[in-house]
Coordinates of C-alpha atoms and ligand atoms in Angstrom, one line a residue:
M9 CA -46.6 -48.3 8.7
L10 CA -47.5 -45.1 10.6
S11 CA -51.1 -45.3 9.1
A12 CA -51.5 -48.8 10.5
L13 CA -50.4 -47.4 13.9
E14 CA -52.9 -44.5 13.6
Q15 CA -55.6 -47.0 13.0
Y16 CA -54.8 -49.5 15.8
D17 CA -53.4 -47.3 18.5
P18 CA -54.4 -43.7 18.0
Q19 CA -53.1 -42.7 21.4
I20 CA -49.5 -43.8 20.8
Y21 CA -49.7 -42.6 17.2
E22 CA -50.6 -39.2 18.5
L23 CA -47.7 -39.2 20.9
I24 CA -45.2 -40.3 18.2
R25 CA -46.5 -37.5 16.1
Q26 CA -46.0 -35.0 18.9
E27 CA -42.4 -36.3 19.4
M28 CA -41.7 -35.9 15.7
A29 CA -43.0 -32.3 15.9
R30 CA -40.9 -31.6 19.0
Q31 CA -37.7 -32.9 17.2
N32 CA -38.6 -30.9 14.1
G33 CA -39.3 -27.7 16.0
S34 CA -36.3 -27.6 18.3
I35 CA -32.6 -27.1 18.2
R36 CA -31.5 -30.4 19.6
M37 CA -28.0 -30.0 21.1
I38 CA -27.7 -32.9 23.5
P39 CA -24.3 -34.1 22.1
S40 CA -25.2 -37.8 22.3
E41 CA -28.3 -37.4 20.1
N42 CA -28.8 -37.3 16.3
Y43 CA -31.3 -37.9 13.6
V44 CA -31.1 -41.2 11.7
S45 CA -31.8 -41.6 8.0
Q46 CA -35.1 -43.0 6.7
A47 CA -33.2 -46.1 5.7
V48 CA -32.0 -46.7 9.3
M49 CA -35.4 -45.9 10.6
L50 CA -37.0 -48.4 8.2
A51 CA -34.5 -51.2 9.1
T52 CA -35.2 -50.6 12.8
G53 CA -38.9 -51.0 12.3
S54 CA -38.6 -54.0 10.1
W55 CA -39.6 -57.7 10.2
L56 CA -36.2 -58.6 11.8
T57 CA -37.8 -57.6 15.2
N58 CA -39.7 -60.9 15.0
K59 CA -36.6 -63.1 14.9
Y60 CA -34.7 -64.9 17.7
S61 CA -31.0 -65.5 16.9
E62 CA -29.1 -66.6 20.0
G63 CA -25.6 -67.3 19.0
Y64 CA -23.5 -66.0 16.1
P65 CA -23.7 -66.4 12.3
G66 CA -23.2 -70.1 11.6
K67 CA -23.5 -71.1 15.3
R68 CA -27.0 -70.4 16.3
Y69 CA -29.2 -72.1 18.9
Y70 CA -32.4 -71.7 16.9
E71 CA -33.4 -72.5 13.3
G72 CA -34.6 -70.2 10.6
Q73 CA -31.4 -68.1 10.4
Q74 CA -31.0 -68.1 6.6
V75 CA -31.3 -64.3 6.5
T76 CA -30.2 -63.3 9.9
D77 CA -26.8 -65.0 9.4
L78 CA -26.3 -62.9 6.3
I79 CA -27.4 -59.7 7.8
E80 CA -25.2 -60.0 10.9
S81 CA -22.2 -61.1 8.7
V82 CA -22.8 -58.0 6.5
A83 CA -22.9 -55.8 9.7
L84 CA -19.7 -57.4 11.0
E85 CA -17.8 -57.0 7.7
R86 CA -18.8 -53.3 7.5
A87 CA -17.8 -52.7 11.1
K88 CA -14.4 -54.3 10.6
K89 CA -13.9 -52.4 7.4
I90 CA -14.7 -48.8 8.6
F91 CA -12.9 -49.2 12.0
K92 CA -10.0 -51.3 10.5
A93 CA -10.5 -53.8 13.3
D94 CA -9.6 -57.6 13.3
H95 CA -12.9 -58.5 15.0
A96 CA -16.3 -57.0 15.7
N97 CA -19.3 -57.8 17.8
V98 CA -22.5 -56.0 17.0
Q99 CA -24.8 -57.6 19.5
P100 CA -24.5 -55.4 22.7
Y101 CA -27.9 -53.8 23.4
S102 CA -26.3 -50.5 24.3
G103 CA -23.0 -48.7 25.1
S104 CA -23.4 -49.6 28.8
V105 CA -23.8 -53.3 28.1
A106 CA -20.9 -53.2 25.6
N107 CA -18.6 -51.8 28.3
L108 CA -19.6 -54.4 30.8
G109 CA -18.9 -57.0 28.1
A110 CA -15.4 -55.6 27.5
Y111 CA -14.6 -55.9 31.2
N112 CA -16.3 -59.3 31.5
A113 CA -14.2 -60.5 28.5
L114 CA -10.8 -59.6 30.1
I115 CA -11.0 -59.6 33.9
N116 CA -12.6 -61.2 36.9
P117 CA -14.9 -59.8 39.6
G118 CA -12.9 -58.0 42.3
D119 CA -10.2 -57.0 39.8
T120 CA -9.4 -53.2 39.5
I121 CA -10.6 -51.0 36.7
M122 CA -9.4 -47.4 36.3
G123 CA -11.5 -44.9 34.4
L124 CA -12.2 -41.2 34.2
E125 CA -14.3 -39.8 37.1
L126 CA -18.0 -38.9 36.3
S127 CA -17.5 -35.2 37.2
S128 CA -14.5 -35.0 34.9
G129 CA -16.5 -36.3 31.9
G130 CA -16.3 -40.1 32.4
H131 CA -19.2 -42.4 32.0
L132 CA -21.2 -44.1 34.8
T133 CA -20.0 -47.5 33.5
H134 CA -16.3 -46.4 33.9
G135 CA -16.5 -47.3 37.6
S136 CA -18.8 -44.6 39.1
K137 CA -20.0 -45.2 42.6
S138 CA -23.7 -45.6 41.5
S139 CA -22.9 -48.0 38.7
I140 CA -22.8 -51.8 39.1
T141 CA -19.3 -51.6 37.5
S142 CA -18.0 -50.4 40.9
K143 CA -19.7 -53.2 42.8
I144 CA -18.4 -56.0 40.6
F145 CA -14.9 -54.5 40.2
N146 CA -12.7 -52.5 42.4
A147 CA -13.0 -49.1 40.7
V148 CA -10.5 -46.2 40.9
N149 CA -11.0 -43.0 39.0
Y150 CA -8.7 -40.4 37.6
S151 CA -9.7 -36.8 37.1
V152 CA -8.9 -34.1 34.6
N153 CA -6.8 -31.2 35.7
P154 CA -9.4 -28.9 37.4
E155 CA -7.7 -25.8 36.1
T156 CA -7.2 -26.7 32.5
G157 CA -10.0 -29.2 32.2
M158 CA -7.6 -31.5 30.3
L159 CA -6.4 -35.1 30.8
D160 CA -3.1 -35.1 32.7
F161 CA -1.0 -38.1 31.7
N162 CA 1.4 -37.6 34.6
V163 CA -1.5 -38.1 37.0
I164 CA -2.9 -41.0 35.1
E165 CA 0.5 -42.7 35.1
E166 CA 1.1 -42.1 38.8
M167 CA -2.4 -43.6 39.6
A168 CA -1.8 -46.5 37.3
K169 CA 1.5 -47.3 39.1
K170 CA -0.1 -46.9 42.5
H171 CA -3.3 -48.9 42.0
K172 CA -2.0 -51.5 39.4
P173 CA -5.4 -51.8 37.6
Q174 CA -6.1 -54.8 35.4
I175 CA -8.0 -52.5 33.0
I176 CA -7.4 -48.8 32.2
I177 CA -10.3 -47.2 30.5
S178 CA -9.9 -44.3 28.0
G179 CA -12.8 -42.5 26.5
T180 CA -15.3 -40.0 27.8
T181 CA -18.9 -38.8 27.7
A182 CA -18.3 -35.1 28.4
Y183 CA -14.8 -34.1 27.3
P184 CA -14.3 -31.4 24.5
R185 CA -10.8 -32.2 23.5
K186 CA -8.9 -34.8 21.6
I187 CA -7.8 -38.0 23.4
E188 CA -4.4 -39.4 22.9
F189 CA -5.2 -43.1 22.9
D190 CA -1.5 -44.0 22.2
K191 CA -0.5 -42.5 25.5
F192 CA -3.1 -44.5 27.3
E193 CA -1.8 -47.6 25.7
Q194 CA 1.8 -46.8 26.8
I195 CA 0.7 -46.4 30.4
A196 CA -1.4 -49.5 30.3
K197 CA 1.5 -51.5 28.9
S198 CA 3.9 -50.2 31.5
V199 CA 1.8 -51.5 34.4
G200 CA 0.6 -54.7 32.7
A201 CA -3.0 -53.5 32.3
Y202 CA -5.4 -54.1 29.5
H203 CA -6.6 -51.0 27.7
V204 CA -10.3 -50.7 27.0
S205 CA -11.3 -47.6 25.0
D206 CA -14.8 -46.3 24.9
I207 CA -15.5 -44.1 21.9
A208 CA -19.3 -43.9 22.3
H209 CA -19.4 -40.2 21.6
I210 CA -16.8 -39.8 18.9
S211 CA -17.0 -43.0 16.9
G212 CA -18.4 -41.0 13.9
L213 CA -15.4 -38.7 14.0
V214 CA -13.0 -41.6 14.3
V215 CA -14.6 -43.3 11.3
A216 CA -14.2 -40.1 9.3
G217 CA -10.5 -39.9 10.2
L218 CA -11.0 -36.7 12.2
H219 CA -9.9 -38.2 15.5
Q220 CA -7.1 -40.6 16.3
S221 CA -8.6 -44.2 16.4
P222 CA -8.0 -46.3 19.5
V223 CA -8.3 -49.5 17.5
P224 CA -4.5 -50.0 17.0
Y225 CA -3.9 -49.0 20.7
A226 CA -6.6 -50.7 22.7
D227 CA -7.3 -54.4 23.5
I228 CA -11.0 -53.7 23.2
V229 CA -12.8 -50.7 21.7
S230 CA -16.4 -50.1 22.8
T231 CA -18.9 -47.8 21.1
T232 CA -22.5 -46.9 20.9
T233 CA -24.0 -46.8 17.4
H234 CA -26.4 -43.9 17.8
K235 CA -24.3 -40.9 18.6
T236 CA -22.0 -39.3 16.0
L237 CA -22.1 -42.6 14.2
R238 CA -25.8 -41.8 13.4
G239 CA -27.2 -45.3 13.6
P240 CA -29.9 -47.0 15.7
R241 CA -29.7 -47.3 19.5
G242 CA -27.1 -50.0 20.1
G243 CA -23.6 -50.9 21.1
M244 CA -20.6 -52.5 19.5
L245 CA -17.2 -54.0 20.5
L246 CA -14.1 -54.1 18.3
C247 CA -11.0 -55.9 19.2
K248 CA -7.7 -57.5 18.2
A249 CA -8.0 -61.1 16.9
E250 CA -6.5 -62.5 20.2
H251 CA -9.5 -61.3 22.2
A252 CA -12.2 -62.3 19.6
A253 CA -13.4 -65.5 21.2
K254 CA -13.4 -63.9 24.7
V255 CA -15.4 -60.9 23.6
D256 CA -18.0 -63.0 21.8
K257 CA -18.4 -65.3 24.8
A258 CA -18.7 -62.4 27.2
I259 CA -21.6 -60.9 25.3
F260 CA -23.4 -64.2 24.5
P261 CA -23.9 -66.3 26.6
G262 CA -22.0 -64.3 29.2
Q263 CA -24.5 -61.5 29.7
Q264 CA -27.1 -61.3 27.0
G265 CA -29.7 -63.6 25.4
G266 CA -31.0 -63.1 21.9
P267 CA -29.5 -60.2 19.9
H268 CA -31.8 -57.5 18.6
M269 CA -31.7 -58.4 15.0
H270 CA -33.8 -55.4 13.8
T271 CA -31.1 -53.2 15.5
I272 CA -28.3 -55.1 14.0
T273 CA -30.0 -54.7 10.6
A274 CA -30.1 -51.0 11.1
I275 CA -26.5 -50.9 12.3
A276 CA -25.5 -52.5 9.0
V277 CA -27.3 -49.7 7.1
A278 CA -25.7 -47.0 9.3
L279 CA -22.3 -48.5 8.8
A280 CA -22.7 -48.3 5.0
E281 CA -23.8 -44.7 5.3
A282 CA -20.7 -43.9 7.4
D283 CA -18.5 -45.4 4.7
T284 CA -19.1 -42.5 2.3
L285 CA -17.5 -39.2 1.4
E286 CA -20.7 -37.5 2.4
F287 CA -20.3 -38.8 5.9
I288 CA -16.8 -37.5 6.1
E289 CA -18.1 -34.1 5.0
Y290 CA -20.8 -34.4 7.7
A291 CA -18.3 -35.2 10.4
K292 CA -16.1 -32.3 9.3
Q293 CA -19.0 -29.9 9.5
I294 CA -19.9 -31.2 13.0
I295 CA -16.5 -30.0 14.2
K296 CA -16.6 -26.7 12.3
N297 CA -20.0 -26.0 13.8
A298 CA -18.8 -26.8 17.3
S299 CA -15.7 -24.7 17.1
R300 CA -17.7 -21.7 15.7
L301 CA -20.3 -22.1 18.4
A302 CA -17.6 -22.2 21.0
E303 CA -15.9 -19.1 19.7
K304 CA -19.1 -17.1 19.7
L305 CA -20.2 -18.3 23.1
M306 CA -16.8 -17.2 24.5
E307 CA -17.3 -13.8 22.8
Y308 CA -20.5 -13.5 24.9
G309 CA -18.5 -14.2 28.0
F310 CA -19.3 -17.8 28.5
K311 CA -16.5 -19.8 30.1
L312 CA -15.9 -23.1 28.4
V313 CA -14.1 -26.0 30.0
S314 CA -10.6 -26.2 28.4
N315 CA -11.4 -22.9 26.6
G316 CA -12.9 -24.4 23.5
T317 CA -13.4 -27.7 21.7
D318 CA -11.7 -30.1 19.3
N319 CA -14.7 -32.3 18.7
H320 CA -18.5 -32.2 18.6
L321 CA -19.1 -31.1 22.2
I322 CA -18.9 -28.0 24.3
L323 CA -19.0 -27.9 28.1
I324 CA -20.0 -24.5 29.6
D325 CA -18.9 -23.7 33.1
L326 CA -21.7 -21.3 34.3
R327 CA -20.1 -20.3 37.6
N328 CA -19.1 -16.9 36.3
K329 CA -22.7 -16.3 35.0
G330 CA -24.3 -17.0 38.4
I331 CA -26.8 -19.4 36.8
V332 CA -27.0 -23.1 37.7
G333 CA -27.0 -25.6 34.9
K334 CA -30.5 -27.0 35.5
K335 CA -32.1 -23.5 35.5
F336 CA -30.4 -22.6 32.3
A337 CA -31.2 -25.9 30.6
K338 CA -34.9 -25.6 31.6
A339 CA -35.1 -22.0 30.3
L340 CA -33.4 -23.0 27.0
D341 CA -35.8 -25.9 26.7
R342 CA -38.8 -23.5 27.0
A343 CA -37.2 -21.6 24.1
R344 CA -36.9 -24.9 22.1
I345 CA -33.1 -25.3 22.6
V346 CA -32.5 -28.7 24.1
S347 CA -29.3 -29.4 26.1
N348 CA -28.4 -31.1 29.3
F349 CA -27.1 -29.8 32.6
N350 CA -23.8 -31.4 33.5
T351 CA -21.1 -31.3 36.1
V352 CA -17.9 -29.5 35.2
P353 CA -14.3 -30.3 36.5
G354 CA -13.8 -29.0 40.0
D355 CA -17.6 -28.7 40.5
D356 CA -18.5 -29.7 44.0
A357 CA -22.2 -29.3 43.3
S358 CA -24.4 -32.4 43.1
P359 CA -24.9 -34.1 39.7
F360 CA -28.6 -33.2 40.1
N361 CA -27.9 -29.5 40.3
P362 CA -24.4 -28.9 38.7
N363 CA -22.9 -25.7 37.4
G364 CA -22.4 -26.8 33.8
L365 CA -24.3 -27.2 30.6
R366 CA -23.3 -29.7 27.9
I367 CA -24.1 -29.1 24.2
G368 CA -23.1 -30.5 20.9
T369 CA -23.6 -30.2 17.2
P370 CA -24.2 -33.7 15.7
A371 CA -28.0 -33.4 15.3
I372 CA -28.1 -29.8 14.1
T373 CA -25.4 -30.6 11.6
T374 CA -27.5 -33.4 10.2
R375 CA -30.2 -30.8 9.6
G376 CA -27.8 -28.9 7.4
M377 CA -27.0 -26.0 9.8
K378 CA -23.7 -24.3 9.3
E379 CA -21.5 -21.6 10.9
E380 CA -24.0 -18.8 10.2
Q381 CA -26.7 -20.7 12.2
M382 CA -24.2 -21.3 15.0
D383 CA -23.8 -17.5 15.4
K384 CA -27.6 -17.3 15.8
I385 CA -27.7 -20.1 18.3
A386 CA -25.0 -18.5 20.4
E387 CA -27.0 -15.2 20.4
F388 CA -30.1 -17.1 21.4
M389 CA -28.3 -18.7 24.3
N390 CA -26.8 -15.5 25.5
R391 CA -30.2 -13.7 25.3
I392 CA -31.7 -16.5 27.5
A393 CA -28.8 -16.3 30.0
E394 CA -29.1 -12.6 30.3
N395 CA -32.9 -12.8 30.7
I396 CA -33.2 -16.0 32.6
D397 CA -36.3 -14.9 34.6
K398 CA -38.0 -13.0 31.8
E399 CA -40.6 -15.3 30.2
S400 CA -41.4 -12.8 27.5
V401 CA -37.8 -12.9 26.2
I402 CA -37.8 -16.7 26.4
E403 CA -41.1 -16.7 24.4
Q404 CA -39.6 -14.4 21.8
V405 CA -36.5 -16.7 21.4
N406 CA -38.9 -19.7 21.2
R407 CA -40.5 -18.0 18.1
E408 CA -37.2 -17.2 16.5
V409 CA -36.0 -20.8 17.0
L410 CA -39.1 -22.2 15.4
L411 CA -38.5 -20.0 12.4
L412 CA -34.9 -21.2 12.1
C413 CA -36.0 -24.8 12.4
S414 CA -38.5 -24.3 9.6
E415 CA -35.6 -23.3 7.4
F416 CA -33.8 -26.5 8.2
P417 CA -36.4 -29.2 8.2
V418 CA -35.4 -32.6 9.7
P419 CA -34.3 -34.7 6.8
A420 CA -37.0 -37.3 7.5
H421 CA -36.5 -38.7 4.0
F422 CA -32.8 -38.2 3.7
T423 CA -31.1 -41.2 2.2
M424 CA -27.3 -41.1 2.0
P425 CA -25.8 -41.9 -1.4
G426 CA -24.0 -44.8 0.3
S427 CA -27.2 -46.6 1.2
K428 CA -27.9 -47.2 -2.5
K429 CA -24.8 -49.4 -2.7
I430 CA -26.4 -51.9 -0.3
R431 CA -27.1 -55.0 -2.3
P432 CA -30.2 -57.0 -1.6
I433 CA -29.5 -60.1 0.4
S434 CA -30.8 -62.3 -2.4
E435 CA -27.7 -61.4 -4.4
G436 CA -25.6 -63.5 -2.1
T437 CA -23.3 -62.9 0.8
L438 CA -21.1 -59.9 1.3
Ligands
LIG16 C1 -23.4 -42.8 25.9 C2 -22.2 -43.5 26.5 C3 -22.3 -44.8 27.0 C4 -23.6 -45.5 27.1 O1 -24.4 -45.8 26.1 P1 -25.9 -46.3 26.3 O2 -26.2 -46.7 24.9 O3 -26.6 -45.1 26.7 O4 -25.9 -47.4 27.3 C5 -21.1 -45.4 27.4 N1 -20.0 -44.7 27.3 C6 -19.9 -43.5 27.0 C7 -18.5 -42.8 27.0 C8 -21.0 -42.8 26.5 O5 -20.9 -41.5 26.2

C-alpha cells in the first residue's frame, strides 16, 4: 500500500516516511499516545473506509451491509466481553464525542454536570469553560486537593450536595493515582445524579484488571480506543442494559452520521489483542515502568504531583526547578524525548505556559523498554533540566536517545498472539 502511495503522491509519502522516522527515533512519552500493531494499522487502512453504514447492525439506512453488520457485531461482542458490560457502542468518532454522547443520552441542555477541573487533571469535555460542554450544560468543577494532588471525596460530596448535578463525571486526563469509582457512585446515588465515568487514559489498565473498573459503578462508561487500549483513534461507550437504547440514539442519529467502519474494524482487532495474556503482561509493565521512572525522577529532585504514580502517567511539578513546562518540553523534544507541558494542581499560570510536564509509559513499553531503560530516561531528563540553555548538552542527549531507540525498534510488524485467533468473516458470525 505504501508503494502505491509513493507512486501517486510522493510528497505525502515522504511526509509519512518522515513521521515514521520521527516515531522510531524518539522516546515518545505523551501518555495518551501509543504504537498500534500492524494488524490494527492494516484494518484502519482497509476497504472498510469505503462503506457508509448509518444505523446499527440489522437496522441500517443503506444497503450492502452484509459484511459491516458482522464486523460491528464482532467489535460489540468483544467490547462487552473484555469490559464485562451489558451494552457497548463503538461508533463515537473520538473520546470527546463519546463524552458528549453520554451526556446527551442522559440529560437535557441546561442541566448541571459536575466534573474534574482542567487544571486538576480533568478533560476539556468535563465542563471546561472553553468546551461546548459548558455552553450546553451548566458546568461545575471540583478540584483535587492542591497540597496532596489527590481527589478529595469530602469536597466532591459537599459540592454534589450544594449543586445537585444531574451528572457526576469521574475520570481524568492527567491524574497519576487510582480512582475509586465506587465512591463516585455512592456520592452520585446520594444526590440522585447519574454517574458517567471517562476512562479514556486507563482503559487498557482496566481491561488488564490492574485498575478498578467503573463498569459496575457507572451508568455510562466512556473511553477512547487509542491510548493504553492500543487501538485506532476512536471512542466507545459502555453501559448498563437500561441505558442501551438511549446511548445508541444519542450517538446516531443524535449527533453523528455514518460510523467510521474502518475504525470500527480496527477497534475489533485491538479488542482481540487486549483479550490476551500478553496484553496483561504489557499493562503490568506499563505500571512498573512508570513507577520506576517516578522513583528515579524523585531521586534527581523532581517534585511529582502526589509524590508518585499508581498508573501509566507522571505529572512533574517544575516549580522547584525554576523551569516552566513549555521550555522543558521544547528542550526535551530537541533531544528526541517527546512529552507535553501541563498545568499542575494549584498552578495559577496559564494553560499555554504552565509549570508542569506530563509524561507516561504506554508507548515506550510497547517498544519493549523496561526498568533499566527508565533509569536512563530519568538521567536524560535530569541532564536536560540541569543544562536547559546548553545546546551542546541537548545535542549529546539527542545522540544517546537515538542510540537507545535503535536498540528498541518500533514493532512495526508486531502481531499479538491474540490476533491469530480472529476468524475470517466467511466462517460465520461471532
Ligand atoms: C483523551 C481524552 C478524551 C478525548 O479523546 P479524543 O479522542 O482526543 O477526543 C476524553 N477524556 C479523557 C479523560 C481523555 O484523556
